Amino acid sequence: MSPPSAMFAEPAPVSAPLPTKAPLKDQVKVAGNYSSTSTLAEVTSDWEKFTFNPIRESQVSRAMTSRYFKDLDNYAESDVVVIGAGSCGLSATYMLAKARPDLKIAIIEANVSPGGGAWLGGQLFSAMVMRKPADAFLREIGVPYEDEGNFVVVKHAALFTSTLLSKVLQFPNVKLFNATSVEDLITRKDAQGNIRIAGVVTNWTLVTMHHDDQSCMDPNTINAPIIISTTGHDGPFGAFSVKRLVSMQQLEKLGGMRGLDMNVAEDAITKGTREIVPGMVVGGMELSEVDGANRMGPTFAAMALSGCKAAEEVLRVFDE
Ligand code: 48N
């Protein structure tokens, strides 16, 4: 019986890890007249001759794992951690990364897909409403909208969220760790015994969801001098940090989100975004759970501008 490798004409195993930088174009031998400046039309001009460049599965694995674990190593000490990549967390990250390209910013997002509640406008409808003056944020990130007088409408919430996400992910000083949950907070005590938040405790979300039916699965950690928590209002994952601050007796109790009042809610949450305990700024709907603020329902102006204010609160701490 001939060995499996002789049965399938596969490329010879590669012993040493390949260089992670892209191979020089003249090292890449492919069919047809491909070059690294080929247009899509040229590449797809002759399906008879068409073929992809050769690869070995281990190269794919090494390309992914080498980068992921290098990122984990690099961001193990971050300057800022943002918990929750919803509209508020992403807006805060955008403003921070743009203002301070020297800061290392890690975003920890429990879902595989970041974006939180901002993929749809409300009740699974697609259009997103933002009250003026938050249209200034849409112009800042280049999202088109229809002007309706006191408010503007983005034709699909996903256009806002995907544009903001794309801008955030392009910053070289930002790393998104999605499908990853913050399971606890790292704390430090000062000489007077006061607690300061000093980082986060993380696990892959699928692990976090199975602590009750698997033996002990210890977490990972990220140290950072300041955290922005924007984990949304209460729900299966929501309001994580503020609930944890109550259980570790750093907050006496939660105010609990109140009924819907758009005009009251958006001003209160935006202007109320702040460092609620040393080392932790809370914004977006998570803040409504602390302050007992009203909810605003399907309007997103406060999420964007609370993110802007959260970034300012962090910069103030760094500038102190
Ligand atoms: O979109 P959300 O839930 O939160 P915000 O504050 O960014 O935006 C809130 C907004 O979508 C509304 O709720 C609108 C305005 N409606 C208001 C109303 O009155 O109904 O994003 C929070 C993100 C989500 O992606 C979660 O998956 C994530 O935070 N998250 C976590 N990520 C990591 N670790 C955790 N422990 C965690 N908890 C939540």
Short mmCIF file of C-alpha atoms and ligand atoms in Angstrom, two decimals:
data_model
loop_
_atom_site.label_atom_id
_atom_site.label_comp_id
_atom_site.label_asym_id
_atom_site.label_seq_id
_atom_site.Cartn_x
_atom_site.Cartn_y
_atom_site.Cartn_z
CA MET A 1 0.00 0.00 0.00
CA SER A 2 1.76 3.22 -1.06
CA PRO A 3 2.03 5.90 1.67
CA PRO A 4 -0.84 8.47 1.66
CA SER A 5 1.52 11.28 0.59
CA ALA A 6 2.29 9.43 -2.69
CA MET A 7 -1.43 8.98 -3.34
CA PHE A 8 -2.18 12.72 -3.31
CA ALA A 9 0.20 15.04 -5.15
CA GLU A 10 0.46 17.44 -2.21
CA PRO A 11 3.25 19.98 -1.64
CA ALA A 12 6.15 18.64 0.49
CA PRO A 13 5.69 19.32 4.26
CA VAL A 14 7.34 22.53 5.37
CA SER A 15 9.65 21.87 8.36
CA ALA A 16 10.46 25.37 9.71
CA PRO A 17 7.77 28.05 10.23
CA LEU A 18 7.45 30.18 7.12
CA PRO A 19 8.27 33.91 7.25
CA THR A 20 5.04 35.72 8.14
CA LYS A 21 5.80 38.54 5.68
CA ALA A 22 4.19 38.09 2.25
CA PRO A 23 6.56 36.26 -0.17
CA LEU A 24 8.22 38.51 -2.75
CA LYS A 25 6.15 38.52 -5.91
CA ASP A 26 8.96 36.94 -7.98
CA GLN A 27 9.05 33.99 -5.54
CA VAL A 28 5.41 33.26 -6.28
CA LYS A 29 5.10 30.92 -9.28
CA VAL A 30 1.51 30.70 -10.52
CA ALA A 31 -0.20 29.83 -13.77
CA GLY A 32 -1.05 32.55 -16.25
CA ASN A 33 0.25 36.05 -16.25
CA TYR A 34 -0.45 36.85 -12.56
CA SER A 35 1.48 39.62 -10.86
CA SER A 36 0.82 41.50 -7.61
CA THR A 37 -0.60 44.33 -9.71
CA SER A 38 -2.96 42.14 -11.74
CA THR A 39 -6.48 43.48 -12.01
CA LEU A 40 -9.49 41.34 -11.15
CA ALA A 41 -10.38 41.31 -14.85
CA GLU A 42 -6.92 39.93 -15.76
CA VAL A 43 -7.01 37.35 -12.96
CA THR A 44 -10.40 36.02 -14.05
CA SER A 45 -9.82 36.37 -17.82
CA ASP A 46 -9.20 32.69 -18.56
CA TRP A 47 -10.98 30.19 -16.30
CA GLU A 48 -9.40 27.31 -18.24
CA LYS A 49 -5.89 28.38 -17.13
CA PHE A 50 -7.05 29.73 -13.76
CA THR A 51 -5.56 28.28 -10.57
CA PHE A 52 -4.93 29.55 -7.05
CA ASN A 53 -1.40 29.76 -5.66
CA PRO A 54 -0.37 26.52 -3.90
CA ILE A 55 -0.61 26.32 -0.09
CA ARG A 56 -0.15 23.79 2.68
CA GLU A 57 -2.70 23.62 5.51
CA SER A 58 -0.02 24.17 8.10
CA GLN A 59 0.78 27.53 6.49
CA VAL A 60 -2.83 28.63 7.09
CA SER A 61 -2.67 27.46 10.69
CA ARG A 62 0.64 29.21 11.32
CA ALA A 63 -0.56 32.41 9.64
CA MET A 64 -3.52 32.55 12.03
CA THR A 65 -2.03 31.27 15.27
CA SER A 66 1.25 33.17 15.02
CA ARG A 67 -0.65 36.46 14.71
CA TYR A 68 -3.31 35.70 17.34
CA PHE A 69 -0.85 34.68 20.03
CA LYS A 70 1.50 37.54 19.16
CA ASP A 71 -1.45 39.91 19.64
CA LEU A 72 -2.34 38.28 22.98
CA ASP A 73 1.28 38.68 24.06
CA ASN A 74 1.43 42.28 22.86
CA TYR A 75 -1.87 43.35 24.46
CA ALA A 76 -1.32 41.46 27.73
CA GLU A 77 -0.21 44.91 28.92
CA SER A 78 -2.62 47.41 27.30
CA ASP A 79 -3.03 51.13 27.93
CA VAL A 80 -6.82 50.96 27.66
CA VAL A 81 -9.26 48.03 27.58
CA VAL A 82 -12.74 48.61 26.14
CA ILE A 83 -15.28 46.01 27.24
CA GLY A 84 -18.05 45.67 24.64
CA ALA A 85 -17.81 46.54 20.95
CA GLY A 86 -21.28 48.03 20.65
CA SER A 87 -21.97 51.49 19.22
CA CYS A 88 -20.69 53.20 22.37
CA GLY A 89 -17.56 51.08 22.80
CA LEU A 90 -16.65 51.38 19.12
CA SER A 91 -17.22 55.18 19.14
CA ALA A 92 -15.05 55.51 22.25
CA THR A 93 -12.31 53.38 20.67
CA TYR A 94 -12.42 55.39 17.43
CA MET A 95 -12.00 58.70 19.28
CA LEU A 96 -9.25 57.35 21.56
CA ALA A 97 -7.25 55.63 18.82
CA LYS A 98 -7.42 58.73 16.62
CA ALA A 99 -6.42 61.12 19.43
CA ARG A 100 -3.67 58.93 20.87
CA PRO A 101 -2.02 56.64 18.28
CA ASP A 102 0.60 55.91 20.96
CA LEU A 103 -1.93 54.11 23.19
CA LYS A 104 -2.44 50.34 22.90
CA ILE A 105 -6.21 49.72 22.99
CA ALA A 106 -7.72 46.22 23.38
CA ILE A 107 -11.45 45.73 22.74
CA ILE A 108 -12.95 42.63 24.35
CA GLU A 109 -16.23 41.57 22.72
CA ALA A 110 -18.22 38.55 23.89
CA ASN A 111 -19.95 37.95 20.58
CA VAL A 112 -18.30 36.56 17.48
CA SER A 113 -19.83 39.57 15.68
CA PRO A 114 -19.06 42.99 17.21
CA GLY A 115 -21.60 45.80 16.92
CA GLY A 116 -23.94 45.01 19.80
CA GLY A 117 -27.45 46.32 19.22
CA ALA A 118 -26.52 48.63 16.35
CA TRP A 119 -27.02 46.33 13.36
CA LEU A 120 -30.69 47.28 13.15
CA GLY A 121 -32.54 50.50 13.98
CA GLY A 122 -35.34 49.17 16.19
CA GLN A 123 -37.74 46.20 16.21
CA LEU A 124 -35.61 44.63 13.44
CA PHE A 125 -36.26 47.63 11.20
CA SER A 126 -33.19 48.70 9.23
CA ALA A 127 -33.06 52.53 9.34
CA MET A 128 -31.11 54.15 12.21
CA VAL A 129 -32.16 57.48 13.75
CA MET A 130 -29.63 59.87 15.26
CA ARG A 131 -30.68 63.16 16.82
CA LYS A 132 -28.68 66.27 15.99
CA PRO A 133 -25.96 67.25 16.82
CA ALA A 134 -24.76 63.61 16.62
CA ASP A 135 -24.81 63.99 12.80
CA ALA A 136 -21.36 65.54 13.36
CA PHE A 137 -20.09 62.07 14.35
CA LEU A 138 -21.55 60.60 11.16
CA ARG A 139 -19.69 63.23 9.12
CA GLU A 140 -16.52 62.48 11.12
CA ILE A 141 -16.58 58.79 10.13
CA GLY A 142 -18.09 59.35 6.66
CA VAL A 143 -21.55 57.80 6.97
CA PRO A 144 -24.17 59.30 4.62
CA TYR A 145 -27.57 60.20 6.06
CA GLU A 146 -30.90 61.83 5.21
CA ASP A 147 -31.57 65.10 7.02
CA GLU A 148 -34.98 65.26 8.70
CA GLY A 149 -34.60 68.54 10.59
CA ASN A 150 -34.00 67.77 14.28
CA PHE A 151 -32.62 64.35 13.46
CA VAL A 152 -30.96 62.41 10.65
CA VAL A 153 -31.57 58.91 9.34
CA VAL A 154 -28.91 56.44 8.22
CA LYS A 155 -30.58 54.23 5.61
CA HIS A 156 -29.36 51.04 7.32
CA ALA A 157 -27.95 50.72 10.83
CA ALA A 158 -25.46 48.19 9.44
CA LEU A 159 -24.00 50.97 7.26
CA PHE A 160 -23.18 52.95 10.42
CA THR A 161 -21.86 49.98 12.38
CA SER A 162 -19.83 48.43 9.56
CA THR A 163 -18.27 51.80 8.66
CA LEU A 164 -17.38 52.55 12.30
CA LEU A 165 -16.08 49.00 12.81
CA SER A 166 -13.97 49.22 9.66
CA LYS A 167 -12.42 52.53 10.77
CA VAL A 168 -11.69 51.18 14.27
CA LEU A 169 -10.10 47.95 13.01
CA GLN A 170 -7.78 49.86 10.69
CA PHE A 171 -6.08 51.71 13.54
CA PRO A 172 -2.66 50.03 14.10
CA ASN A 173 -2.95 50.61 17.87
CA VAL A 174 -6.29 48.79 18.25
CA LYS A 175 -6.85 45.03 18.62
CA LEU A 176 -10.32 43.46 18.74
CA PHE A 177 -10.58 40.21 20.67
CA ASN A 178 -14.11 39.06 19.73
CA ALA A 179 -15.77 35.82 20.86
CA THR A 180 -14.01 36.70 24.13
CA SER A 181 -15.75 37.60 27.39
CA VAL A 182 -14.63 39.65 30.34
CA GLU A 183 -15.38 37.33 33.26
CA ASP A 184 -13.98 39.51 36.03
CA LEU A 185 -11.98 42.65 36.81
CA ILE A 186 -8.39 42.94 38.04
CA THR A 187 -8.22 45.18 41.13
CA ARG A 188 -5.50 46.89 43.15
CA LYS A 189 -5.70 48.50 46.62
CA ASP A 190 -4.01 51.84 47.30
CA ALA A 191 -2.36 52.75 50.64
CA GLN A 192 -5.77 53.86 51.97
CA GLY A 193 -7.36 50.55 50.99
CA ASN A 194 -9.29 52.07 48.07
CA ILE A 195 -9.83 49.78 45.10
CA ARG A 196 -8.71 50.74 41.61
CA ILE A 197 -9.61 48.70 38.53
CA ALA A 198 -6.37 47.58 36.87
CA GLY A 199 -7.35 45.24 34.05
CA VAL A 200 -9.73 42.49 32.99
CA VAL A 201 -10.05 38.73 33.35
CA THR A 202 -11.04 37.04 30.07
CA ASN A 203 -12.05 33.72 28.63
CA TRP A 204 -13.32 32.59 25.24
CA THR A 205 -17.10 33.16 25.41
CA LEU A 206 -17.88 29.50 24.66
CA VAL A 207 -15.82 28.62 27.72
CA THR A 208 -17.52 31.34 29.79
CA MET A 209 -20.89 29.84 28.90
CA HIS A 210 -19.89 26.39 30.15
CA HIS A 211 -18.36 27.02 33.55
CA ASP A 212 -21.37 25.23 35.08
CA ASP A 213 -20.97 22.04 33.13
CA GLN A 214 -17.17 21.73 32.73
CA SER A 215 -14.47 21.34 35.36
CA CYS A 216 -12.46 24.44 36.27
CA MET A 217 -11.41 26.34 33.14
CA ASP A 218 -9.21 29.18 34.31
CA PRO A 219 -9.21 32.51 32.49
CA ASN A 220 -6.61 34.78 30.91
CA THR A 221 -5.83 38.37 31.95
CA ILE A 222 -5.05 41.78 30.45
CA ASN A 223 -3.50 44.50 32.63
CA ALA A 224 -4.45 48.11 31.89
CA PRO A 225 -4.46 51.31 33.98
CA ILE A 226 -7.95 52.23 32.78
CA ILE A 227 -11.01 50.42 31.43
CA ILE A 228 -14.00 51.69 29.47
CA SER A 229 -17.01 49.46 30.09
CA THR A 230 -19.84 49.68 27.57
CA THR A 231 -21.54 46.31 27.95
CA GLY A 232 -25.07 47.55 27.37
CA HIS A 233 -28.15 47.42 29.55
CA ASP A 234 -29.03 44.40 31.62
CA GLY A 235 -29.43 41.10 29.81
CA PRO A 236 -27.60 37.75 29.51
CA PHE A 237 -24.27 39.54 29.11
CA GLY A 238 -25.33 43.15 29.69
CA ALA A 239 -24.27 45.56 32.41
CA PHE A 240 -21.46 43.15 33.30
CA SER A 241 -18.98 45.51 34.96
CA VAL A 242 -21.47 47.51 37.06
CA LYS A 243 -23.06 44.30 38.35
CA ARG A 244 -19.57 43.02 39.25
CA LEU A 245 -18.75 46.32 41.01
CA VAL A 246 -21.85 45.82 43.20
CA SER A 247 -20.93 42.20 44.00
CA MET A 248 -17.38 43.29 44.96
CA GLN A 249 -18.95 46.09 47.03
CA GLN A 250 -17.44 48.95 45.01
CA LEU A 251 -20.93 50.23 44.16
CA GLU A 252 -23.64 50.11 46.81
CA LYS A 253 -26.43 49.17 44.38
CA LEU A 254 -27.59 49.76 40.84
CA GLY A 255 -30.10 52.48 40.03
CA GLY A 256 -31.75 50.23 37.42
CA MET A 257 -32.67 51.41 33.91
CA ARG A 258 -35.94 53.37 33.88
CA GLY A 259 -38.75 53.70 31.33
CA LEU A 260 -38.33 55.12 27.86
CA ASP A 261 -38.00 58.90 27.49
CA MET A 262 -35.83 59.79 24.49
CA ASN A 263 -35.27 63.46 25.30
CA VAL A 264 -34.31 62.84 28.94
CA ALA A 265 -32.33 59.61 28.34
CA GLU A 266 -29.91 60.73 25.65
CA ASP A 267 -28.78 63.91 27.42
CA ALA A 268 -28.45 62.09 30.79
CA ILE A 269 -26.38 59.19 29.45
CA THR A 270 -24.14 61.31 27.25
CA LYS A 271 -23.40 63.95 29.86
CA GLY A 272 -23.25 61.37 32.68
CA THR A 273 -20.54 59.23 31.04
CA ARG A 274 -17.67 59.24 33.55
CA GLU A 275 -15.15 57.35 35.66
CA ILE A 276 -17.52 55.75 38.17
CA VAL A 277 -14.82 54.05 40.23
CA PRO A 278 -11.07 54.71 39.95
CA GLY A 279 -9.87 53.01 36.76
CA MET A 280 -13.28 52.42 35.17
CA VAL A 281 -15.22 54.72 32.85
CA VAL A 282 -18.76 53.54 32.08
CA GLY A 283 -20.75 54.71 29.05
CA GLY A 284 -23.65 53.83 26.82
CA MET A 285 -26.59 51.84 28.09
CA GLU A 286 -24.56 50.20 30.87
CA LEU A 287 -24.52 53.61 32.55
CA SER A 288 -28.32 53.70 32.65
CA GLU A 289 -28.15 50.72 35.03
CA VAL A 290 -25.86 52.66 37.40
CA ASP A 291 -27.66 56.00 37.41
CA GLY A 292 -31.22 54.75 37.07
CA ALA A 293 -31.38 56.70 33.79
CA ASN A 294 -34.24 56.41 31.35
CA ARG A 295 -33.78 54.36 28.24
CA MET A 296 -34.04 56.00 24.83
CA GLY A 297 -35.14 53.05 22.69
CA PRO A 298 -34.30 53.16 18.95
CA THR A 299 -32.19 56.33 18.77
CA PHE A 300 -28.39 56.09 18.74
CA ALA A 301 -27.08 59.65 19.12
CA ALA A 302 -26.25 59.14 22.79
CA MET A 303 -24.34 55.94 22.06
CA ALA A 304 -22.01 57.73 19.67
CA LEU A 305 -21.51 60.81 21.83
CA SER A 306 -21.28 58.87 25.10
CA GLY A 307 -18.42 57.06 23.39
CA CYS A 308 -16.82 60.41 22.56
CA LYS A 309 -17.18 61.53 26.18
CA ALA A 310 -15.81 58.20 27.49
CA ALA A 311 -12.71 58.75 25.36
CA GLU A 312 -12.34 62.25 26.81
CA GLU A 313 -12.64 60.89 30.36
CA VAL A 314 -9.83 58.40 29.63
CA LEU A 315 -7.62 61.03 28.02
CA ARG A 316 -8.13 63.21 31.12
CA VAL A 317 -6.80 60.36 33.26
CA PHE A 318 -3.80 59.93 30.96
CA ASP A 319 -3.15 63.67 30.92
CA GLU A 320 -3.32 63.95 34.74
O1 48N B 1 -25.05 47.72 21.82
P1 48N B 1 -24.71 47.29 23.20
O2 48N B 1 -25.65 46.42 23.93
O3 48N B 1 -24.43 48.54 24.18
P2 48N B 1 -24.17 50.08 23.83
O4 48N B 1 -24.28 50.81 25.12
O5 48N B 1 -22.95 50.23 23.01
O6 48N B 1 -25.42 50.48 22.89
C1 48N B 1 -26.72 50.29 23.38
C2 48N B 1 -27.68 50.41 22.22
O7 48N B 1 -27.46 49.34 21.28
C3 48N B 1 -29.09 50.31 22.73
O8 48N B 1 -29.35 49.47 23.58
C4 48N B 1 -30.14 51.18 22.08
C5 48N B 1 -29.71 52.62 21.99
N1 48N B 1 -31.37 50.98 22.81
C6 48N B 1 -31.65 51.51 23.94
C7 48N B 1 -32.91 51.10 24.60
O9 48N B 1 -33.49 51.92 25.34
O10 48N B 1 -33.37 49.95 24.34
O11 48N B 1 -23.27 46.58 23.13
C8 48N B 1 -22.71 45.98 24.26
C9 48N B 1 -21.68 44.96 23.80
C10 48N B 1 -22.34 43.75 23.12
O12 48N B 1 -21.74 43.53 21.86
C11 48N B 1 -22.05 42.59 24.07
O13 48N B 1 -21.81 41.36 23.41
C12 48N B 1 -20.79 43.07 24.76
O14 48N B 1 -20.97 44.47 24.92
N2 48N B 1 -20.60 42.54 26.11
C13 48N B 1 -19.44 41.99 26.55
N3 48N B 1 -18.26 41.80 25.91
C14 48N B 1 -17.28 41.21 26.63
N4 48N B 1 -17.41 40.81 27.91
C15 48N B 1 -18.58 41.01 28.58
N5 48N B 1 -18.69 40.61 29.84
C16 48N B 1 -19.65 41.62 27.89
N6 48N B 1 -20.92 41.95 28.22
C17 48N B 1 -21.49 42.51 27.13
#
